[in-house]
PDB file of C-alpha atoms in Angstrom:
ATOM      1  CA  MET J 146     -21.714 -27.108 -12.011  1.00 91.00           C
ATOM      2  CA  THR J 147     -18.308 -28.112 -13.093  1.00 95.00           C
ATOM      3  CA  ARG J 148     -15.369 -26.911 -10.928  1.00 97.00           C
ATOM      4  CA  LEU J 149     -12.158 -26.173 -12.658  1.00 98.00           C
ATOM      5  CA  LEU J 150      -8.832 -25.363 -10.626  1.00 98.00           C
ATOM      6  CA  VAL J 151      -5.419 -23.569 -12.560  1.00 98.00           C
ATOM      7  CA  TRP J 152      -3.231 -24.287 -11.097  1.00 98.00           C
ATOM      8  CA  ARG J 153       0.900 -22.438 -11.119  1.00 98.00           C
ATOM      9  CA  HIS J 154       3.951 -24.585 -10.504  1.00 98.00           C
ATOM     10  CA  GLY J 155       6.453 -24.303  -8.239  1.00 98.00           C
ATOM     11  CA  ASN J 156       9.435 -22.257  -8.273  1.00 98.00           C
ATOM     12  CA  THR J 157      12.334 -22.602  -9.666  1.00 98.00           C
ATOM     13  CA  ASP J 158      15.797 -21.327  -9.822  1.00 97.00           C
ATOM     14  CA  TYR J 159      14.371 -19.412 -12.766  1.00 97.00           C
ATOM     15  CA  ASN J 160      11.482 -17.759 -11.045  1.00 96.00           C
ATOM     16  CA  ALA J 161      14.342 -17.588  -8.422  1.00 95.00           C
ATOM     17  CA  GLY J 162      17.135 -15.456 -10.737  1.00 96.00           C
ATOM     18  CA  GLY J 163      14.880 -13.619 -13.083  1.00 96.00           C
ATOM     19  CA  ARG J 164      15.027 -15.765 -15.603  1.00 97.00           C
ATOM     20  CA  VAL J 165      13.036 -16.366 -18.874  1.00 97.00           C
ATOM     21  CA  GLN J 166      11.967 -19.708 -18.718  1.00 97.00           C
ATOM     22  CA  GLY J 167       9.473 -19.877 -20.930  1.00 98.00           C
ATOM     23  CA  GLN J 168       9.578 -23.156 -22.894  1.00 98.00           C
ATOM     24  CA  THR J 169      12.012 -24.761 -20.923  1.00 97.00           C
ATOM     25  CA  ASP J 170      13.099 -27.075 -19.513  1.00 97.00           C
ATOM     26  CA  ALA J 171      13.829 -26.077 -15.873  1.00 96.00           C
ATOM     27  CA  PRO J 172      12.447 -28.211 -12.814  1.00 97.00           C
ATOM     28  CA  LEU J 173      11.233 -27.784  -9.697  1.00 98.00           C
ATOM     29  CA  ASN J 174      14.169 -26.570  -6.837  1.00 98.00           C
ATOM     30  CA  ALA J 175      13.997 -27.830  -3.494  1.00 98.00           C
ATOM     31  CA  ARG J 176      11.443 -24.541  -2.416  1.00 97.00           C
ATOM     32  CA  GLY J 177       9.804 -25.433  -5.272  1.00 98.00           C
ATOM     33  CA  ARG J 178       8.970 -28.882  -4.206  1.00 98.00           C
ATOM     34  CA  ASP J 179       7.648 -28.331  -0.586  1.00 97.00           C
ATOM     35  CA  GLN J 180       5.848 -25.152  -2.386  1.00 98.00           C
ATOM     36  CA  ALA J 181       3.896 -28.049  -4.404  1.00 98.00           C
ATOM     37  CA  ALA J 182       4.030 -30.768  -1.404  1.00 98.00           C
ATOM     38  CA  ALA J 183       1.803 -28.152   1.352  1.00 97.00           C
ATOM     39  CA  ALA J 184      -0.496 -26.954  -1.769  1.00 98.00           C
ATOM     40  CA  ALA J 185      -1.363 -30.197  -3.079  1.00 98.00           C
ATOM     41  CA  ALA J 186      -2.611 -31.006   0.170  1.00 97.00           C
ATOM     42  CA  LEU J 187      -4.658 -28.630   0.194  1.00 97.00           C
ATOM     43  CA  LEU J 188      -6.196 -28.962  -3.652  1.00 98.00           C
ATOM     44  CA  ALA J 189      -6.490 -32.965  -2.448  1.00 98.00           C
ATOM     45  CA  SER J 190     -10.025 -31.493   0.142  1.00 97.00           C
ATOM     46  CA  PHE J 191     -11.579 -30.858  -3.251  1.00 97.00           C
ATOM     47  CA  HIS J 192     -11.928 -34.250  -3.798  1.00 98.00           C
ATOM     48  CA  PRO J 193     -10.599 -33.386  -7.922  1.00 98.00           C
ATOM     49  CA  ASP J 194     -12.153 -36.102 -10.430  1.00 98.00           C
ATOM     50  CA  VAL J 195      -9.373 -35.423 -13.016  1.00 98.00           C
ATOM     51  CA  LEU J 196      -5.832 -33.994 -12.932  1.00 98.00           C
ATOM     52  CA  VAL J 197      -4.231 -32.678 -16.407  1.00 98.00           C
ATOM     53  CA  SER J 198      -1.068 -31.134 -16.671  1.00 98.00           C
ATOM     54  CA  SER J 199       1.690 -29.703 -19.297  1.00 98.00           C
ATOM     55  CA  ASP J 200       4.081 -31.797 -20.093  1.00 98.00           C
ATOM     56  CA  LEU J 201       7.037 -29.593 -18.691  1.00 98.00           C
ATOM     57  CA  SER J 202       9.110 -30.993 -15.825  1.00 98.00           C
ATOM     58  CA  ARG J 203       7.909 -28.348 -13.437  1.00 98.00           C
ATOM     59  CA  ALA J 204       3.975 -28.515 -14.076  1.00 98.00           C
ATOM     60  CA  HIS J 205       4.245 -32.291 -14.667  1.00 98.00           C
ATOM     61  CA  ASP J 206       6.186 -32.681 -11.060  1.00 98.00           C
ATOM     62  CA  THR J 207       4.461 -29.891  -9.337  1.00 98.00           C
ATOM     63  CA  ALA J 208       0.578 -32.562 -10.341  1.00 98.00           C
ATOM     64  CA  SER J 209       3.008 -35.610  -9.462  1.00 98.00           C
ATOM     65  CA  ALA J 210       2.050 -34.403  -5.948  1.00 98.00           C
ATOM     66  CA  LEU J 211      -1.130 -33.853  -5.640  1.00 98.00           C
ATOM     67  CA  ALA J 212      -1.701 -37.475  -7.370  1.00 98.00           C
ATOM     68  CA  SER J 213       0.286 -38.986  -4.900  1.00 98.00           C
ATOM     69  CA  LEU J 214      -2.088 -38.225  -2.292  1.00 98.00           C
ATOM     70  CA  THR J 215      -5.458 -39.101  -4.677  1.00 98.00           C
ATOM     71  CA  GLY J 216      -4.420 -41.710  -6.868  1.00 98.00           C
ATOM     72  CA  LEU J 217      -5.467 -40.068  -9.929  1.00 98.00           C
ATOM     73  CA  SER J 218      -3.611 -40.223 -13.008  1.00 98.00           C
ATOM     74  CA  ILE J 219      -1.674 -37.536 -14.808  1.00 98.00           C
ATOM     75  CA  THR J 220      -2.901 -36.400 -17.989  1.00 98.00           C
ATOM     76  CA  PRO J 221      -0.002 -34.794 -19.836  1.00 98.00           C
ATOM     77  CA  ASP J 222      -1.189 -31.946 -22.391  1.00 98.00           C
ATOM     78  CA  PRO J 223       1.449 -29.585 -24.374  1.00 98.00           C
ATOM     79  CA  ARG J 224      -0.865 -27.122 -25.118  1.00 98.00           C
ATOM     80  CA  LEU J 225      -0.709 -25.976 -20.974  1.00 98.00           C
ATOM     81  CA  ARG J 226       2.944 -25.536 -21.768  1.00 98.00           C
ATOM     82  CA  GLU J 227       4.119 -21.735 -21.118  1.00 98.00           C
ATOM     83  CA  ARG J 228       3.772 -19.327 -24.097  1.00 98.00           C
ATOM     84  CA  HIS J 229       7.205 -19.797 -25.611  1.00 98.00           C
ATOM     85  CA  PHE J 230       9.646 -17.025 -25.818  1.00 98.00           C
ATOM     86  CA  GLY J 231      11.553 -16.726 -28.747  1.00 98.00           C
ATOM     87  CA  GLU J 232      15.114 -15.134 -28.220  1.00 97.00           C
ATOM     88  CA  TRP J 233      14.296 -14.257 -24.722  1.00 98.00           C
ATOM     89  CA  GLN J 234      13.710 -18.171 -23.311  1.00 97.00           C
ATOM     90  CA  GLY J 235      16.951 -18.476 -20.501  1.00 96.00           C
ATOM     91  CA  ALA J 236      17.907 -15.070 -20.787  1.00 97.00           C
ATOM     92  CA  LEU J 237      17.713 -12.929 -17.432  1.00 97.00           C
ATOM     93  CA  LEU J 238      15.431  -9.903 -17.746  1.00 97.00           C
ATOM     94  CA  THR J 239      17.885  -7.267 -16.715  1.00 97.00           C
ATOM     95  CA  ASP J 240      19.826  -8.068 -19.704  1.00 97.00           C
ATOM     96  CA  ILE J 241      16.940  -8.203 -22.138  1.00 98.00           C
ATOM     97  CA  GLU J 242      16.031  -5.164 -21.369  1.00 97.00           C
ATOM     98  CA  SER J 243      19.484  -3.698 -22.018  1.00 97.00           C
ATOM     99  CA  ARG J 244      19.989  -5.847 -25.176  1.00 97.00           C
ATOM    100  CA  HIS J 245      15.897  -5.428 -26.588  1.00 97.00           C
ATOM    101  CA  PRO J 246      14.464  -2.010 -24.987  1.00 97.00           C
ATOM    102  CA  THR J 247      11.767  -1.435 -27.753  1.00 98.00           C
ATOM    103  CA  GLU J 248      10.496  -5.271 -27.929  1.00 97.00           C
ATOM    104  CA  TYR J 249      10.918  -5.332 -23.603  1.00 97.00           C
ATOM    105  CA  ALA J 250       8.746  -1.878 -23.690  1.00 97.00           C
ATOM    106  CA  ARG J 251       6.192  -3.231 -26.017  1.00 97.00           C
ATOM    107  CA  TRP J 252       5.734  -6.585 -23.878  1.00 97.00           C
ATOM    108  CA  ARG J 253       6.285  -4.799 -20.693  1.00 95.00           C
ATOM    109  CA  ALA J 254       2.726  -2.362 -22.476  1.00 95.00           C
ATOM    110  CA  GLY J 255       1.038  -5.439 -22.747  1.00 94.00           C
ATOM    111  CA  ASN J 256       1.666  -5.990 -26.443  1.00 96.00           C
ATOM    112  CA  PRO J 257       0.785  -9.300 -28.417  1.00 96.00           C
ATOM    113  CA  SER J 258       3.173  -9.313 -30.897  1.00 97.00           C
ATOM    114  CA  PRO J 259       5.617  -7.746 -29.004  1.00 97.00           C
ATOM    115  CA  GLY J 260       8.919  -9.162 -31.044  1.00 97.00           C
ATOM    116  CA  CYS J 261      11.812 -11.323 -30.797  1.00 98.00           C
ATOM    117  CA  GLY J 262       9.673 -14.945 -31.734  1.00 98.00           C
ATOM    118  CA  ILE J 263       7.702 -14.262 -28.590  1.00 98.00           C
ATOM    119  CA  GLU J 264       4.300 -16.519 -29.295  1.00 98.00           C
ATOM    120  CA  SER J 265       1.386 -13.788 -29.722  1.00 98.00           C
ATOM    121  CA  LEU J 266      -1.050 -13.579 -27.035  1.00 97.00           C
ATOM    122  CA  ASP J 267      -3.885 -14.390 -29.045  1.00 97.00           C
ATOM    123  CA  ASP J 268      -2.349 -18.035 -30.373  1.00 98.00           C
ATOM    124  CA  LEU J 269      -1.423 -18.975 -26.924  1.00 98.00           C
ATOM    125  CA  ALA J 270      -4.986 -17.895 -25.661  1.00 97.00           C
ATOM    126  CA  LYS J 271      -6.253 -20.548 -28.381  1.00 97.00           C
ATOM    127  CA  ARG J 272      -4.459 -23.551 -27.340  1.00 98.00           C
ATOM    128  CA  VAL J 273      -4.930 -22.959 -23.985  1.00 98.00           C
ATOM    129  CA  VAL J 274      -8.627 -22.536 -23.949  1.00 97.00           C
ATOM    130  CA  GLU J 275      -8.627 -25.471 -26.145  1.00 97.00           C
ATOM    131  CA  ALA J 276      -6.936 -27.383 -23.783  1.00 98.00           C
ATOM    132  CA  LEU J 277      -9.086 -25.809 -20.296  1.00 97.00           C
ATOM    133  CA  GLN J 278     -12.030 -26.847 -22.237  1.00 96.00           C
ATOM    134  CA  ASP J 279     -11.107 -30.210 -22.889  1.00 97.00           C
ATOM    135  CA  ALA J 280     -10.603 -31.213 -19.002  1.00 98.00           C
ATOM    136  CA  ALA J 281     -13.496 -29.725 -17.325  1.00 97.00           C
ATOM    137  CA  ASP J 282     -15.530 -31.789 -20.191  1.00 96.00           C
ATOM    138  CA  LEU J 283     -12.828 -34.714 -19.206  1.00 97.00           C
ATOM    139  CA  ALA J 284     -15.211 -34.786 -15.784  1.00 97.00           C
ATOM    140  CA  PRO J 285     -18.757 -32.626 -16.467  1.00 94.00           C
ATOM    141  CA  GLY J 286     -20.077 -31.701 -12.755  1.00 94.00           C
ATOM    142  CA  GLY J 287     -16.390 -32.708 -11.057  1.00 97.00           C
ATOM    143  CA  THR J 288     -13.608 -31.179 -10.066  1.00 98.00           C
ATOM    144  CA  VAL J 289     -10.881 -30.828 -12.681  1.00 98.00           C
ATOM    145  CA  VAL J 290      -7.135 -29.809 -11.090  1.00 98.00           C
ATOM    146  CA  VAL J 291      -4.903 -28.462 -14.756  1.00 98.00           C
ATOM    147  CA  THR J 292      -1.433 -27.610 -13.396  1.00 98.00           C
ATOM    148  CA  THR J 293       0.713 -25.294 -16.222  1.00 98.00           C
ATOM    149  CA  HIS J 294       2.782 -21.650 -15.816  1.00 98.00           C
ATOM    150  CA  GLY J 295       2.244 -18.167 -14.916  1.00 97.00           C
ATOM    151  CA  GLY J 296       1.489 -16.651 -18.231  1.00 97.00           C
ATOM    152  CA  ALA J 297      -0.565 -19.703 -19.598  1.00 98.00           C
ATOM    153  CA  ALA J 298      -2.826 -19.735 -16.801  1.00 98.00           C
ATOM    154  CA  ARG J 299      -3.422 -15.843 -16.663  1.00 98.00           C
ATOM    155  CA  GLN J 300      -4.054 -15.708 -21.325  1.00 97.00           C
ATOM    156  CA  GLY J 301      -6.240 -19.661 -20.765  1.00 97.00           C
ATOM    157  CA  CYS J 302      -8.712 -18.496 -18.114  1.00 97.00           C
ATOM    158  CA  GLY J 303      -9.038 -14.523 -19.734  1.00 97.00           C
ATOM    159  CA  ALA J 304      -9.862 -16.478 -23.072  1.00 96.00           C
ATOM    160  CA  LEU J 305     -12.727 -18.832 -20.785  1.00 95.00           C
ATOM    161  CA  LEU J 306     -13.560 -16.200 -19.532  1.00 95.00           C
ATOM    162  CA  GLY J 307     -14.662 -14.401 -22.969  1.00 94.00           C
ATOM    163  CA  TRP J 308     -12.416 -11.034 -21.861  1.00 95.00           C
ATOM    164  CA  PRO J 309     -10.177  -9.521 -24.403  1.00 95.00           C
ATOM    165  CA  ASN J 310      -7.092  -9.000 -23.490  1.00 93.00           C
ATOM    166  CA  GLU J 311      -6.769  -5.529 -22.459  1.00 94.00           C
ATOM    167  CA  ALA J 312      -9.395  -6.924 -18.802  1.00 95.00           C
ATOM    168  CA  THR J 313      -7.187 -10.546 -19.248  1.00 96.00           C
ATOM    169  CA  ARG J 314      -4.700  -8.308 -18.258  1.00 94.00           C
ATOM    170  CA  THR J 315      -6.459  -7.004 -15.339  1.00 94.00           C
ATOM    171  CA  LEU J 316      -5.439 -10.136 -13.057  1.00 94.00           C
ATOM    172  CA  GLY J 317      -3.021 -10.832 -11.215  1.00 92.00           C
ATOM    173  CA  SER J 318       0.238 -13.387 -11.730  1.00 93.00           C
ATOM    174  CA  LEU J 319      -0.295 -16.235 -10.240  1.00 96.00           C
ATOM    175  CA  ARG J 320       2.003 -17.073  -7.102  1.00 97.00           C
ATOM    176  CA  ASN J 321       4.055 -19.661  -7.689  1.00 97.00           C
ATOM    177  CA  CYS J 322       1.432 -22.851  -6.499  1.00 98.00           C
ATOM    178  CA  HIS J 323      -1.144 -21.093  -6.752  1.00 98.00           C
ATOM    179  CA  TRP J 324      -4.603 -21.494  -8.034  1.00 98.00           C
ATOM    180  CA  THR J 325      -6.846 -19.645  -9.866  1.00 98.00           C
ATOM    181  CA  GLU J 326     -10.828 -21.428 -10.369  1.00 98.00           C
ATOM    182  CA  LEU J 327     -13.865 -21.272 -12.101  1.00 98.00           C
ATOM    183  CA  THR J 328     -16.704 -22.472 -12.168  1.00 97.00           C
ATOM    184  CA  ASP J 329     -19.656 -24.182 -14.865  1.00 93.00           C
ATOM    185  CA  ARG J 330     -23.246 -23.310 -13.936  1.00 75.00           C
ATOM    186  CA  SER J 331     -23.793 -23.540 -17.828  1.00 71.00           C
ATOM    187  CA  ARG J 332     -25.075 -27.245 -17.215  1.00 57.00           C
ATOM    188  CA  ARG J 333     -27.752 -25.876 -15.095  1.00 52.00           C
ATOM    189  CA  VAL J 334     -31.768 -23.738 -15.667  1.00 45.00           C
ATOM    190  CA  GLY J 335     -30.703 -20.040 -16.455  1.00 46.00           C
ATOM    191  CA  GLY J 336     -26.669 -21.294 -16.391  1.00 46.00           C
ATOM    192  CA  THR J 337     -24.534 -18.286 -17.511  1.00 55.00           C
ATOM    193  CA  GLY J 338     -20.908 -20.485 -18.743  1.00 90.00           C
ATOM    194  CA  TRP J 339     -18.028 -19.957 -16.841  1.00 95.00           C
ATOM    195  CA  GLN J 340     -17.118 -17.725 -14.512  1.00 96.00           C
ATOM    196  CA  LEU J 341     -14.145 -16.729 -12.136  1.00 97.00           C
ATOM    197  CA  THR J 342     -14.818 -17.819  -8.385  1.00 96.00           C
ATOM    198  CA  ALA J 343     -11.673 -16.634  -6.882  1.00 98.00           C
ATOM    199  CA  HIS J 344      -7.537 -16.060  -8.078  1.00 97.00           C
ATOM    200  CA  ASN J 345      -4.188 -17.042  -5.997  1.00 97.00           C
ATOM    201  CA  VAL J 346      -5.600 -18.822  -3.914  1.00 97.00           C
ATOM    202  CA  GLY J 347      -3.141 -21.412  -1.949  1.00 96.00           C
ATOM    203  CA  VAL J 348      -0.807 -21.762   1.690  1.00 93.00           C
ATOM    204  CA  PRO J 349      -1.313 -18.894   3.260  1.00 83.00           C
ATOM    205  CA  SER J 350       1.967 -19.397   3.965  1.00 71.00           C
ATOM    206  CA  GLN J 351       3.506 -19.264   0.528  1.00 64.00           C
ATOM    207  CA  ASN J 352       4.174 -16.065  -1.392  1.00 60.00           C
TER     208      ASN J 352
END
């Protein structure tokens, strides 16, 4: 059985300030670094075999907290970056809502291609699911930790499970430094492939 832990990065000032990050390289703030250290201590108990991360610093630095405890090297993968938010990157959500009300409403409603240069959900899912599967293939039967971003994690996990966008949307957003656990039982007799084992798991005191 292969276990895949898809871990969202720690808090940033963009998170705290209500700004859209997308692929902007916003660093962890002090709270995010504390979250990463606490979550890493819990994740280390799973004895991971492989550690793969988005190459954006907030994800890579989150992964570094686990690397320092386990001695694992971090394999960077740009396919694990967050959804590209086009014209909205770096902007406040409140400003976006007032300046682009039609596109904002489409995005909130789950439209896969809301406009304003935002990466489509299908394109996001395609690149992230490929990265997740490639990461899992690095340790068949082992435990793989992948550090990524909230939107990327949800869309990639949904695609790995074979869910349509409507079903993927029912997954709650990952909190900072929380993770989704997937297991692949296809190598067992009668296995059925990837299954959702747990979602939004993390240190209980963290929000």
